[in-house]
PDB file of C-alpha atoms and ligand atoms in Angstrom:
ATOM      1  CA  UNK A 658     -28.080 -59.559  -6.009  1.00 82.00           C
ATOM      2  CA  UNK A 659     -25.116 -61.936  -6.318  1.00 92.00           C
ATOM      3  CA  UNK A 660     -25.864 -65.657  -6.270  1.00 95.00           C
ATOM      4  CA  UNK A 661     -25.694 -67.725  -3.091  1.00 97.00           C
ATOM      5  CA  UNK A 662     -22.448 -69.638  -2.912  1.00 97.00           C
ATOM      6  CA  UNK A 663     -23.074 -73.355  -2.401  1.00 97.00           C
ATOM      7  CA  UNK A 664     -20.071 -74.517  -0.417  1.00 96.00           C
ATOM      8  CA  UNK A 665     -19.245 -78.205  -0.427  1.00 97.00           C
ATOM      9  CA  UNK A 666     -16.859 -78.015   2.512  1.00 96.00           C
ATOM     10  CA  UNK A 667     -19.351 -77.763   5.367  1.00 95.00           C
ATOM     11  CA  UNK A 668     -21.682 -80.209   3.650  1.00 97.00           C
ATOM     12  CA  UNK A 669     -18.881 -82.757   3.228  1.00 98.00           C
ATOM     13  CA  UNK A 670     -17.931 -82.336   6.894  1.00 98.00           C
ATOM     14  CA  UNK A 671     -21.540 -83.014   7.927  1.00 97.00           C
ATOM     15  CA  UNK A 672     -21.725 -86.162   5.782  1.00 98.00           C
ATOM     16  CA  UNK A 673     -18.336 -87.274   7.160  1.00 98.00           C
ATOM     17  CA  UNK A 674     -19.513 -86.834  10.761  1.00 98.00           C
ATOM     18  CA  UNK A 675     -22.723 -88.758  10.094  1.00 98.00           C
ATOM     19  CA  UNK A 676     -20.735 -91.574   8.448  1.00 98.00           C
ATOM     20  CA  UNK A 677     -18.287 -91.662  11.359  1.00 98.00           C
ATOM     21  CA  UNK A 678     -21.197 -92.239  13.752  1.00 98.00           C
ATOM     22  CA  UNK A 679     -22.598 -94.923  11.468  1.00 98.00           C
ATOM     23  CA  UNK A 680     -19.245 -96.711  11.224  1.00 98.00           C
ATOM     24  CA  UNK A 681     -18.954 -96.614  15.031  1.00 98.00           C
ATOM     25  CA  UNK A 682     -22.322 -98.415  15.278  1.00 98.00           C
ATOM     26  CA  UNK A 683     -21.320-100.959  12.615  1.00 98.00           C
ATOM     27  CA  UNK A 684     -18.058-101.685  14.440  1.00 98.00           C
ATOM     28  CA  UNK A 685     -20.011-102.465  17.620  1.00 98.00           C
ATOM     29  CA  UNK A 686     -21.720-105.174  15.562  1.00 97.00           C
ATOM     30  CA  UNK A 687     -18.349-106.500  14.355  1.00 97.00           C
ATOM     31  CA  UNK A 688     -18.417-104.877  10.903  1.00 98.00           C
ATOM     32  CA  UNK A 689     -15.625-102.522   9.808  1.00 98.00           C
ATOM     33  CA  UNK A 690     -16.281-101.091   6.331  1.00 98.00           C
ATOM     34  CA  UNK A 691     -13.304-102.178   4.234  1.00 98.00           C
ATOM     35  CA  UNK A 692     -12.177-100.685   0.956  1.00 98.00           C
ATOM     36  CA  UNK A 693      -9.578-101.977  -1.510  1.00 98.00           C
ATOM     37  CA  UNK A 694      -8.044 -99.494  -3.907  1.00 98.00           C
ATOM     38  CA  UNK A 695      -6.133-100.701  -6.938  1.00 98.00           C
ATOM     39  CA  UNK A 696      -3.632 -98.346  -8.503  1.00 98.00           C
ATOM     40  CA  UNK A 697      -1.759 -99.428 -11.617  1.00 97.00           C
ATOM     41  CA  UNK A 698       1.344 -97.578 -12.718  1.00 96.00           C
ATOM     42  CA  UNK A 699       3.074 -94.456 -11.556  1.00 86.00           C
ATOM     43  CA  UNK A 700       0.770 -91.557 -12.506  1.00 90.00           C
ATOM     44  CA  UNK A 701       1.320 -89.013  -9.745  1.00 92.00           C
ATOM     45  CA  UNK A 702      -2.175 -87.503  -9.809  1.00 91.00           C
ATOM     46  CA  UNK A 703      -3.815 -90.949  -9.652  1.00 95.00           C
ATOM     47  CA  UNK A 704      -1.592 -91.883  -6.683  1.00 96.00           C
ATOM     48  CA  UNK A 705      -2.646 -88.685  -4.943  1.00 95.00           C
ATOM     49  CA  UNK A 706      -6.369 -89.390  -5.499  1.00 95.00           C
ATOM     50  CA  UNK A 707      -5.980 -92.943  -4.232  1.00 97.00           C
ATOM     51  CA  UNK A 708      -4.172 -91.756  -1.099  1.00 97.00           C
ATOM     52  CA  UNK A 709      -6.915 -89.191  -0.381  1.00 97.00           C
ATOM     53  CA  UNK A 710      -9.623 -91.846  -0.790  1.00 98.00           C
ATOM     54  CA  UNK A 711      -7.824 -94.241   1.591  1.00 98.00           C
ATOM     55  CA  UNK A 712      -7.257 -91.425   4.096  1.00 98.00           C
ATOM     56  CA  UNK A 713     -10.919 -90.384   4.037  1.00 98.00           C
ATOM     57  CA  UNK A 714     -11.967 -93.997   4.615  1.00 98.00           C
ATOM     58  CA  UNK A 715      -9.695 -94.213   7.657  1.00 98.00           C
ATOM     59  CA  UNK A 716     -10.898 -90.824   8.888  1.00 98.00           C
ATOM     60  CA  UNK A 717     -14.431 -92.187   9.348  1.00 98.00           C
ATOM     61  CA  UNK A 718     -13.097 -95.336  11.053  1.00 98.00           C
ATOM     62  CA  UNK A 719     -13.046 -97.646   8.021  1.00 98.00           C
ATOM     63  CA  UNK A 720     -10.278 -99.958   6.814  1.00 98.00           C
ATOM     64  CA  UNK A 721      -8.450 -99.221   3.561  1.00 98.00           C
ATOM     65  CA  UNK A 722      -5.823-101.177   1.663  1.00 98.00           C
ATOM     66  CA  UNK A 723      -3.995 -99.953  -1.416  1.00 98.00           C
ATOM     67  CA  UNK A 724      -2.711-102.406  -4.019  1.00 98.00           C
ATOM     68  CA  UNK A 725      -0.137-100.594  -6.102  1.00 97.00           C
ATOM     69  CA  UNK A 726       0.788-102.572  -9.205  1.00 97.00           C
ATOM     70  CA  UNK A 727       3.670-101.595 -11.470  1.00 96.00           C
ATOM     71  CA  UNK A 728       3.459-100.018 -14.909  1.00 94.00           C
ATOM     72  CA  UNK A 729       4.181-103.461 -16.370  1.00 95.00           C
ATOM     73  CA  UNK A 730       1.178-105.148 -14.675  1.00 97.00           C
ATOM     74  CA  UNK A 731      -0.750-107.538 -16.911  1.00 97.00           C
ATOM     75  CA  UNK A 732      -4.498-107.810 -17.314  1.00 98.00           C
ATOM     76  CA  UNK A 733      -4.321-111.310 -15.792  1.00 98.00           C
ATOM     77  CA  UNK A 734      -2.697-109.918 -12.650  1.00 98.00           C
ATOM     78  CA  UNK A 735      -5.399-107.266 -12.286  1.00 98.00           C
ATOM     79  CA  UNK A 736      -8.211-109.743 -12.901  1.00 98.00           C
ATOM     80  CA  UNK A 737      -6.668-112.172 -10.400  1.00 98.00           C
ATOM     81  CA  UNK A 738      -6.472-109.466  -7.764  1.00 98.00           C
ATOM     82  CA  UNK A 739     -10.093-108.394  -8.341  1.00 98.00           C
ATOM     83  CA  UNK A 740     -11.174-112.021  -8.052  1.00 98.00           C
ATOM     84  CA  UNK A 741      -9.396-112.340  -4.679  1.00 98.00           C
ATOM     85  CA  UNK A 742     -10.882-109.084  -3.419  1.00 98.00           C
ATOM     86  CA  UNK A 743     -14.374-110.064  -4.596  1.00 98.00           C
ATOM     87  CA  UNK A 744     -14.082-113.108  -2.303  1.00 98.00           C
ATOM     88  CA  UNK A 745     -12.431-111.303   0.627  1.00 98.00           C
ATOM     89  CA  UNK A 746     -15.024-110.840   3.388  1.00 97.00           C
ATOM     90  CA  UNK A 747     -13.280-107.907   5.028  1.00 98.00           C
ATOM     91  CA  UNK A 748     -13.498-105.946   1.753  1.00 98.00           C
ATOM     92  CA  UNK A 749     -16.878-104.351   1.040  1.00 98.00           C
ATOM     93  CA  UNK A 750     -15.847-101.926  -1.700  1.00 98.00           C
ATOM     94  CA  UNK A 751     -13.353-102.220  -4.565  1.00 98.00           C
ATOM     95  CA  UNK A 752     -12.113 -99.358  -6.677  1.00 98.00           C
ATOM     96  CA  UNK A 753      -9.712 -99.514  -9.621  1.00 98.00           C
ATOM     97  CA  UNK A 754      -8.341 -96.036 -10.210  1.00 98.00           C
ATOM     98  CA  UNK A 755      -8.741 -94.928 -13.827  1.00 96.00           C
ATOM     99  CA  UNK A 756      -7.259 -94.361 -16.278  1.00 96.00           C
ATOM    100  CA  UNK A 757      -5.208 -97.543 -16.504  1.00 96.00           C
ATOM    101  CA  UNK A 758      -1.794 -97.172 -18.186  1.00 95.00           C
ATOM    102  CA  UNK A 759      -1.798 -96.918 -21.979  1.00 95.00           C
ATOM    103  CA  UNK A 760      -1.211-100.634 -22.715  1.00 95.00           C
ATOM    104  CA  UNK A 761      -4.211-101.549 -20.518  1.00 97.00           C
ATOM    105  CA  UNK A 762      -6.721 -98.939 -21.761  1.00 96.00           C
ATOM    106  CA  UNK A 763      -8.475-101.521 -23.900  1.00 98.00           C
ATOM    107  CA  UNK A 764      -9.251-103.590 -20.786  1.00 98.00           C
ATOM    108  CA  UNK A 765     -10.920-100.888 -18.674  1.00 97.00           C
ATOM    109  CA  UNK A 766     -14.437-102.132 -19.384  1.00 97.00           C
ATOM    110  CA  UNK A 767     -13.444-105.743 -18.646  1.00 98.00           C
ATOM    111  CA  UNK A 768     -11.901-104.609 -15.345  1.00 98.00           C
ATOM    112  CA  UNK A 769     -14.955-102.583 -14.275  1.00 98.00           C
ATOM    113  CA  UNK A 770     -17.265-105.479 -15.166  1.00 98.00           C
ATOM    114  CA  UNK A 771     -15.193-107.903 -13.076  1.00 98.00           C
ATOM    115  CA  UNK A 772     -15.902-106.086  -9.793  1.00 98.00           C
ATOM    116  CA  UNK A 773     -18.880-107.626  -7.991  1.00 98.00           C
ATOM    117  CA  UNK A 774     -21.808-105.189  -8.376  1.00 98.00           C
ATOM    118  CA  UNK A 775     -22.282-105.386  -4.573  1.00 98.00           C
ATOM    119  CA  UNK A 776     -18.698-104.100  -4.107  1.00 98.00           C
ATOM    120  CA  UNK A 777     -18.790-101.578  -6.976  1.00 98.00           C
ATOM    121  CA  UNK A 778     -18.615 -98.369  -4.922  1.00 98.00           C
ATOM    122  CA  UNK A 779     -17.767 -96.296  -8.035  1.00 98.00           C
ATOM    123  CA  UNK A 780     -21.111 -97.439  -9.510  1.00 98.00           C
ATOM    124  CA  UNK A 781     -19.532 -98.083 -12.914  1.00 98.00           C
ATOM    125  CA  UNK A 782     -20.803-101.678 -13.239  1.00 98.00           C
ATOM    126  CA  UNK A 783     -23.592-102.225 -15.825  1.00 98.00           C
ATOM    127  CA  UNK A 784     -25.720-103.778 -13.080  1.00 98.00           C
ATOM    128  CA  UNK A 785     -25.648-100.580 -11.008  1.00 98.00           C
ATOM    129  CA  UNK A 786     -26.120 -98.323 -14.026  1.00 98.00           C
ATOM    130  CA  UNK A 787     -28.922-100.542 -15.329  1.00 98.00           C
ATOM    131  CA  UNK A 788     -30.683-100.590 -11.971  1.00 98.00           C
ATOM    132  CA  UNK A 789     -30.462 -96.799 -11.843  1.00 98.00           C
ATOM    133  CA  UNK A 790     -32.260 -96.697 -15.199  1.00 97.00           C
ATOM    134  CA  UNK A 791     -34.938 -99.081 -13.954  1.00 96.00           C
ATOM    135  CA  UNK A 792     -35.326 -97.174 -10.671  1.00 94.00           C
ATOM    136  CA  UNK A 793     -34.189-100.181  -8.639  1.00 95.00           C
ATOM    137  CA  UNK A 794     -31.805-100.409  -5.696  1.00 94.00           C
ATOM    138  CA  UNK A 795     -28.229 -99.548  -6.733  1.00 97.00           C
ATOM    139  CA  UNK A 796     -25.105 -97.610  -5.847  1.00 98.00           C
ATOM    140  CA  UNK A 797     -25.034 -94.131  -7.314  1.00 98.00           C
ATOM    141  CA  UNK A 798     -22.112 -92.497  -9.095  1.00 98.00           C
ATOM    142  CA  UNK A 799     -20.336 -90.440  -6.457  1.00 98.00           C
ATOM    143  CA  UNK A 800     -20.127 -87.121  -8.301  1.00 98.00           C
ATOM    144  CA  UNK A 801     -23.689 -87.418  -9.622  1.00 98.00           C
ATOM    145  CA  UNK A 802     -24.898 -88.137  -6.101  1.00 98.00           C
ATOM    146  CA  UNK A 803     -22.833 -85.235  -4.741  1.00 98.00           C
ATOM    147  CA  UNK A 804     -24.645 -82.880  -7.179  1.00 98.00           C
ATOM    148  CA  UNK A 805     -28.051 -84.137  -6.059  1.00 98.00           C
ATOM    149  CA  UNK A 806     -27.158 -83.931  -2.357  1.00 98.00           C
ATOM    150  CA  UNK A 807     -26.019 -80.330  -2.844  1.00 98.00           C
ATOM    151  CA  UNK A 808     -29.294 -79.425  -4.565  1.00 98.00           C
ATOM    152  CA  UNK A 809     -31.295 -81.177  -1.835  1.00 98.00           C
ATOM    153  CA  UNK A 810     -29.314 -79.395   0.827  1.00 97.00           C
ATOM    154  CA  UNK A 811     -30.470 -76.010  -0.461  1.00 97.00           C
ATOM    155  CA  UNK A 812     -34.037 -77.366  -0.659  1.00 97.00           C
ATOM    156  CA  UNK A 813     -34.454 -77.229  -4.408  1.00 98.00           C
ATOM    157  CA  UNK A 814     -37.955 -78.172  -5.475  1.00 97.00           C
ATOM    158  CA  UNK A 815     -37.227 -80.457  -8.439  1.00 98.00           C
ATOM    159  CA  UNK A 816     -40.792 -80.982  -9.657  1.00 98.00           C
ATOM    160  CA  UNK A 817     -41.463 -79.447 -13.054  1.00 98.00           C
ATOM    161  CA  UNK A 818     -38.069 -77.759 -13.271  1.00 98.00           C
ATOM    162  CA  UNK A 819     -36.049 -77.876 -16.473  1.00 98.00           C
ATOM    163  CA  UNK A 820     -32.615 -79.268 -15.677  1.00 98.00           C
ATOM    164  CA  UNK A 821     -29.890 -79.110 -18.293  1.00 99.00           C
ATOM    165  CA  UNK A 822     -26.914 -81.403 -17.914  1.00 99.00           C
ATOM    166  CA  UNK A 823     -23.938 -80.544 -20.089  1.00 98.00           C
ATOM    167  CA  UNK A 824     -22.100 -83.812 -19.816  1.00 98.00           C
ATOM    168  CA  UNK A 825     -21.575 -87.281 -21.151  1.00 98.00           C
ATOM    169  CA  UNK A 826     -20.014 -89.777 -18.759  1.00 98.00           C
ATOM    170  CA  UNK A 827     -21.260 -92.773 -16.799  1.00 97.00           C
ATOM    171  CA  UNK A 828     -19.832 -91.109 -13.692  1.00 97.00           C
ATOM    172  CA  UNK A 829     -21.613 -87.744 -13.930  1.00 98.00           C
ATOM    173  CA  UNK A 830     -23.723 -86.768 -16.950  1.00 98.00           C
ATOM    174  CA  UNK A 831     -25.742 -89.927 -17.550  1.00 98.00           C
ATOM    175  CA  UNK A 832     -26.492 -90.933 -13.934  1.00 98.00           C
ATOM    176  CA  UNK A 833     -27.335 -87.398 -12.803  1.00 98.00           C
ATOM    177  CA  UNK A 834     -29.755 -87.113 -15.737  1.00 98.00           C
ATOM    178  CA  UNK A 835     -31.661 -90.155 -14.446  1.00 98.00           C
ATOM    179  CA  UNK A 836     -31.538 -88.936 -10.848  1.00 98.00           C
ATOM    180  CA  UNK A 837     -32.997 -85.549 -11.799  1.00 98.00           C
ATOM    181  CA  UNK A 838     -35.647 -87.236 -13.920  1.00 98.00           C
ATOM    182  CA  UNK A 839     -36.623 -89.500 -10.994  1.00 97.00           C
ATOM    183  CA  UNK A 840     -37.124 -86.359  -8.878  1.00 98.00           C
ATOM    184  CA  UNK A 841     -39.581 -84.860 -11.341  1.00 98.00           C
ATOM    185  CA  UNK A 842     -37.407 -82.632 -13.514  1.00 98.00           C
ATOM    186  CA  UNK A 843     -37.682 -82.381 -17.263  1.00 98.00           C
ATOM    187  CA  UNK A 844     -34.069 -83.072 -18.180  1.00 98.00           C
ATOM    188  CA  UNK A 845     -32.013 -82.232 -21.246  1.00 98.00           C
ATOM    189  CA  UNK A 846     -28.673 -84.001 -21.546  1.00 98.00           C
ATOM    190  CA  UNK A 847     -26.438 -82.223 -24.024  1.00 98.00           C
ATOM    191  CA  UNK A 848     -22.898 -83.244 -24.943  1.00 98.00           C
ATOM    192  CA  UNK A 849     -20.231 -80.588 -24.246  1.00 98.00           C
ATOM    193  CA  UNK A 850     -19.082 -80.788 -27.882  1.00 98.00           C
ATOM    194  CA  UNK A 851     -22.516 -79.654 -29.083  1.00 98.00           C
ATOM    195  CA  UNK A 852     -23.822 -76.091 -28.978  1.00 98.00           C
ATOM    196  CA  UNK A 853     -25.267 -76.231 -25.472  1.00 98.00           C
ATOM    197  CA  UNK A 854     -26.017 -72.525 -25.125  1.00 98.00           C
ATOM    198  CA  UNK A 855     -29.634 -72.623 -26.431  1.00 98.00           C
ATOM    199  CA  UNK A 856     -30.286 -75.207 -23.711  1.00 98.00           C
ATOM    200  CA  UNK A 857     -28.433 -73.646 -20.777  1.00 98.00           C
ATOM    201  CA  UNK A 858     -30.240 -70.353 -21.490  1.00 98.00           C
ATOM    202  CA  UNK A 859     -33.558 -72.063 -20.681  1.00 98.00           C
ATOM    203  CA  UNK A 860     -32.430 -74.073 -17.672  1.00 98.00           C
ATOM    204  CA  UNK A 861     -33.677 -73.714 -14.107  1.00 98.00           C
ATOM    205  CA  UNK A 862     -30.904 -76.074 -12.987  1.00 98.00           C
ATOM    206  CA  UNK A 863     -27.582 -76.510 -14.789  1.00 99.00           C
ATOM    207  CA  UNK A 864     -25.121 -79.305 -14.073  1.00 98.00           C
ATOM    208  CA  UNK A 865     -21.823 -79.072 -15.884  1.00 98.00           C
ATOM    209  CA  UNK A 866     -19.340 -81.721 -16.924  1.00 98.00           C
ATOM    210  CA  UNK A 867     -17.751 -79.788 -19.758  1.00 98.00           C
ATOM    211  CA  UNK A 868     -14.016 -80.296 -19.200  1.00 98.00           C
ATOM    212  CA  UNK A 869     -13.077 -76.827 -20.443  1.00 98.00           C
ATOM    213  CA  UNK A 870     -12.279 -73.905 -18.140  1.00 98.00           C
ATOM    214  CA  UNK A 871     -14.926 -71.141 -17.835  1.00 98.00           C
ATOM    215  CA  UNK A 872     -16.838 -72.527 -20.858  1.00 98.00           C
ATOM    216  CA  UNK A 873     -20.180 -71.320 -19.458  1.00 98.00           C
ATOM    217  CA  UNK A 874     -20.485 -67.607 -18.828  1.00 98.00           C
ATOM    218  CA  UNK A 875     -23.195 -65.472 -17.245  1.00 98.00           C
ATOM    219  CA  UNK A 876     -24.827 -64.597 -20.598  1.00 98.00           C
ATOM    220  CA  UNK A 877     -25.522 -68.311 -21.195  1.00 98.00           C
ATOM    221  CA  UNK A 878     -27.520 -68.655 -17.991  1.00 98.00           C
ATOM    222  CA  UNK A 879     -31.160 -67.809 -17.253  1.00 98.00           C
ATOM    223  CA  UNK A 880     -31.534 -65.320 -14.384  1.00 98.00           C
ATOM    224  CA  UNK A 881     -32.334 -67.170 -11.171  1.00 98.00           C
ATOM    225  CA  UNK A 882     -30.881 -70.527 -12.272  1.00 98.00           C
ATOM    226  CA  UNK A 883     -29.050 -72.880  -9.935  1.00 98.00           C
ATOM    227  CA  UNK A 884     -25.648 -73.945 -11.219  1.00 98.00           C
ATOM    228  CA  UNK A 885     -23.645 -76.958 -10.108  1.00 98.00           C
ATOM    229  CA  UNK A 886     -20.146 -77.054 -11.566  1.00 98.00           C
ATOM    230  CA  UNK A 887     -18.363 -80.429 -11.459  1.00 98.00           C
ATOM    231  CA  UNK A 888     -15.429 -79.134 -13.509  1.00 98.00           C
ATOM    232  CA  UNK A 889     -11.843 -79.140 -12.356  1.00 96.00           C
ATOM    233  CA  UNK A 890      -9.657 -77.852 -15.158  1.00 97.00           C
ATOM    234  CA  UNK A 891      -6.004 -77.078 -14.474  1.00 95.00           C
ATOM    235  CA  UNK A 892      -5.020 -73.567 -15.527  1.00 96.00           C
ATOM    236  CA  UNK A 893      -1.659 -72.145 -14.418  1.00 96.00           C
ATOM    237  CA  UNK A 894      -1.454 -74.688 -11.608  1.00 93.00           C
ATOM    238  CA  UNK A 895      -4.948 -73.886 -10.302  1.00 96.00           C
ATOM    239  CA  UNK A 896      -8.238 -75.757 -10.465  1.00 96.00           C
ATOM    240  CA  UNK A 897     -10.784 -73.787 -12.513  1.00 98.00           C
ATOM    241  CA  UNK A 898     -14.444 -74.723 -13.031  1.00 98.00           C
ATOM    242  CA  UNK A 899     -16.419 -75.227 -16.247  1.00 98.00           C
ATOM    243  CA  UNK A 900     -18.348 -72.101 -15.314  1.00 98.00           C
ATOM    244  CA  UNK A 901     -17.018 -68.557 -15.207  1.00 98.00           C
ATOM    245  CA  UNK A 902     -17.955 -68.011 -11.578  1.00 98.00           C
ATOM    246  CA  UNK A 903     -17.895 -64.204 -11.485  1.00 97.00           C
ATOM    247  CA  UNK A 904     -20.160 -63.550 -14.480  1.00 98.00           C
ATOM    248  CA  UNK A 905     -22.435 -66.502 -13.635  1.00 98.00           C
ATOM    249  CA  UNK A 906     -22.839 -65.346 -10.040  1.00 98.00           C
ATOM    250  CA  UNK A 907     -24.312 -62.077 -11.314  1.00 98.00           C
ATOM    251  CA  UNK A 908     -27.312 -63.863 -12.847  1.00 98.00           C
ATOM    252  CA  UNK A 909     -27.687 -67.206 -11.060  1.00 98.00           C
ATOM    253  CA  UNK A 910     -29.608 -67.670  -7.800  1.00 98.00           C
ATOM    254  CA  UNK A 911     -27.053 -70.113  -6.440  1.00 98.00           C
ATOM    255  CA  UNK A 912     -23.797 -71.571  -7.702  1.00 98.00           C
ATOM    256  CA  UNK A 913     -21.024 -73.898  -6.558  1.00 98.00           C
ATOM    257  CA  UNK A 914     -17.479 -72.490  -6.530  1.00 98.00           C
ATOM    258  CA  UNK A 915     -14.405 -74.316  -7.846  1.00 98.00           C
ATOM    259  CA  UNK A 916     -12.521 -75.229  -5.775  1.00 97.00           C
ATOM    260  CA  UNK A 917     -14.613 -75.770  -2.656  1.00 97.00           C
ATOM    261  CA  UNK A 918     -17.904 -76.807  -4.281  1.00 98.00           C
ATOM    262  CA  UNK A 919     -18.588 -80.293  -5.633  1.00 98.00           C
ATOM    263  CA  UNK A 920     -14.941 -81.346  -5.125  1.00 95.00           C
ATOM    264  CA  UNK A 921     -15.015 -81.826  -1.337  1.00 95.00           C
ATOM    265  CA  UNK A 922     -18.255 -83.823  -1.656  1.00 97.00           C
ATOM    266  CA  UNK A 923     -16.893 -86.351  -4.173  1.00 97.00           C
ATOM    267  CA  UNK A 924     -14.674 -88.440  -1.920  1.00 96.00           C
ATOM    268  CA  UNK A 925     -17.091 -88.445   0.972  1.00 97.00           C
ATOM    269  CA  UNK A 926     -19.870 -89.757  -1.311  1.00 98.00           C
ATOM    270  CA  UNK A 927     -17.529 -92.619  -2.222  1.00 98.00           C
ATOM    271  CA  UNK A 928     -17.223 -93.403   1.486  1.00 98.00           C
ATOM    272  CA  UNK A 929     -21.014 -93.140   1.706  1.00 98.00           C
ATOM    273  CA  UNK A 930     -21.220 -95.921  -0.926  1.00 98.00           C
ATOM    274  CA  UNK A 931     -18.653 -97.949   1.016  1.00 98.00           C
ATOM    275  CA  UNK A 932     -20.714 -97.770   4.215  1.00 98.00           C
ATOM    276  CA  UNK A 933     -23.820 -98.751   2.211  1.00 98.00           C
ATOM    277  CA  UNK A 934     -21.877-101.701   0.787  1.00 98.00           C
ATOM    278  CA  UNK A 935     -20.736-102.787   4.255  1.00 98.00           C
ATOM    279  CA  UNK A 936     -24.341-102.711   5.485  1.00 98.00           C
ATOM    280  CA  UNK A 937     -25.672-104.657   2.495  1.00 97.00           C
ATOM    281  CA  UNK A 938     -22.970-107.305   2.492  1.00 97.00           C
ATOM    282  CA  UNK A 939     -23.063-107.849   6.266  1.00 97.00           C
ATOM    283  CA  UNK A 940     -26.861-107.715   6.480  1.00 94.00           C
ATOM    284  CA  UNK A 941     -26.655-104.964   9.147  1.00 90.00           C
TER     285      UNK A 941
HETATM  286  N1  LIG B1161     -10.325 -91.524 -12.031  1.00 96.55           N
HETATM  287  C1  LIG B1161     -10.819 -90.263 -11.984  1.00 96.55           C
HETATM  288  N2  LIG B1161     -11.999 -90.241 -11.316  1.00 96.55           N
HETATM  289  C2  LIG B1161     -12.252 -91.520 -10.940  1.00 96.55           C
HETATM  290  C3  LIG B1161     -13.298 -92.135 -10.213  1.00 96.55           C
HETATM  291  O1  LIG B1161     -14.268 -91.504  -9.792  1.00 96.55           O
HETATM  292  N3  LIG B1161     -13.188 -93.479 -10.016  1.00 96.55           N
HETATM  293  C4  LIG B1161     -12.137 -94.198 -10.486  1.00 96.55           C
HETATM  294  N4  LIG B1161     -12.135 -95.510 -10.249  1.00 96.55           N
HETATM  295  N5  LIG B1161     -11.137 -93.655 -11.173  1.00 96.55           N
HETATM  296  C5  LIG B1161     -11.192 -92.321 -11.389  1.00 96.55           C
END
């Protein structure tokens, strides 16, 4: 029997509708969730992502402002802007789109650390990542949280399951490992550059952040596994997942497609963090 297809589109629309209702209630109390997006330089794909994030914020009734700095922006300019936004009461969430241009790469950590943890809707600040480790209140990485929400939505029973995360980053692999662990899974985190096959073959749940198209095929998956593919690899102008959907769908119980799986959930989970931030900062 082919695997169930876990679509992110309907799920994202449900989250969006719930957030729209929540924003409506917040606005009645005088609070409009406000997001500031900082884009440095002229990378077309980054500009596109930033526009989609601002649009999604406005779609749920929030306020979004985009600060587009030139390719020649200095670190002092960026830090000055973050400082202003940290103090701006109408801004509840700040996001600096990564990567920064080449000459600013070395400052990415400094930039992420400068955002107030309470306004860090990407959840890249050490305070949010550290609190996740401790099990304390924090914002959750948007893609990691999207994976968990998708698993919860199909009523996965996490307790005692072996989850294998093929990943590495502070946005996906590391936070989702902690989130699965907190839910009672035994979790293996394996870097995509290692031989991950012995691990994926044993997994009840697989989360991928491989960064290579169709790197995981059906023969690397245990029959009945649930597979969440966060990959988006460009092949011949199309977005292709880390998992070879067709062969994986023959053995898995459920699997996310690419496109149309985790992708649609990512931006809406960012807006989810923004609404959380607005509630926390306003005390509502
Ligand atoms: N660039 C690619 N993905 C992301 C993201 O999730 N957040 C930020 N700030 N930049 C990105």
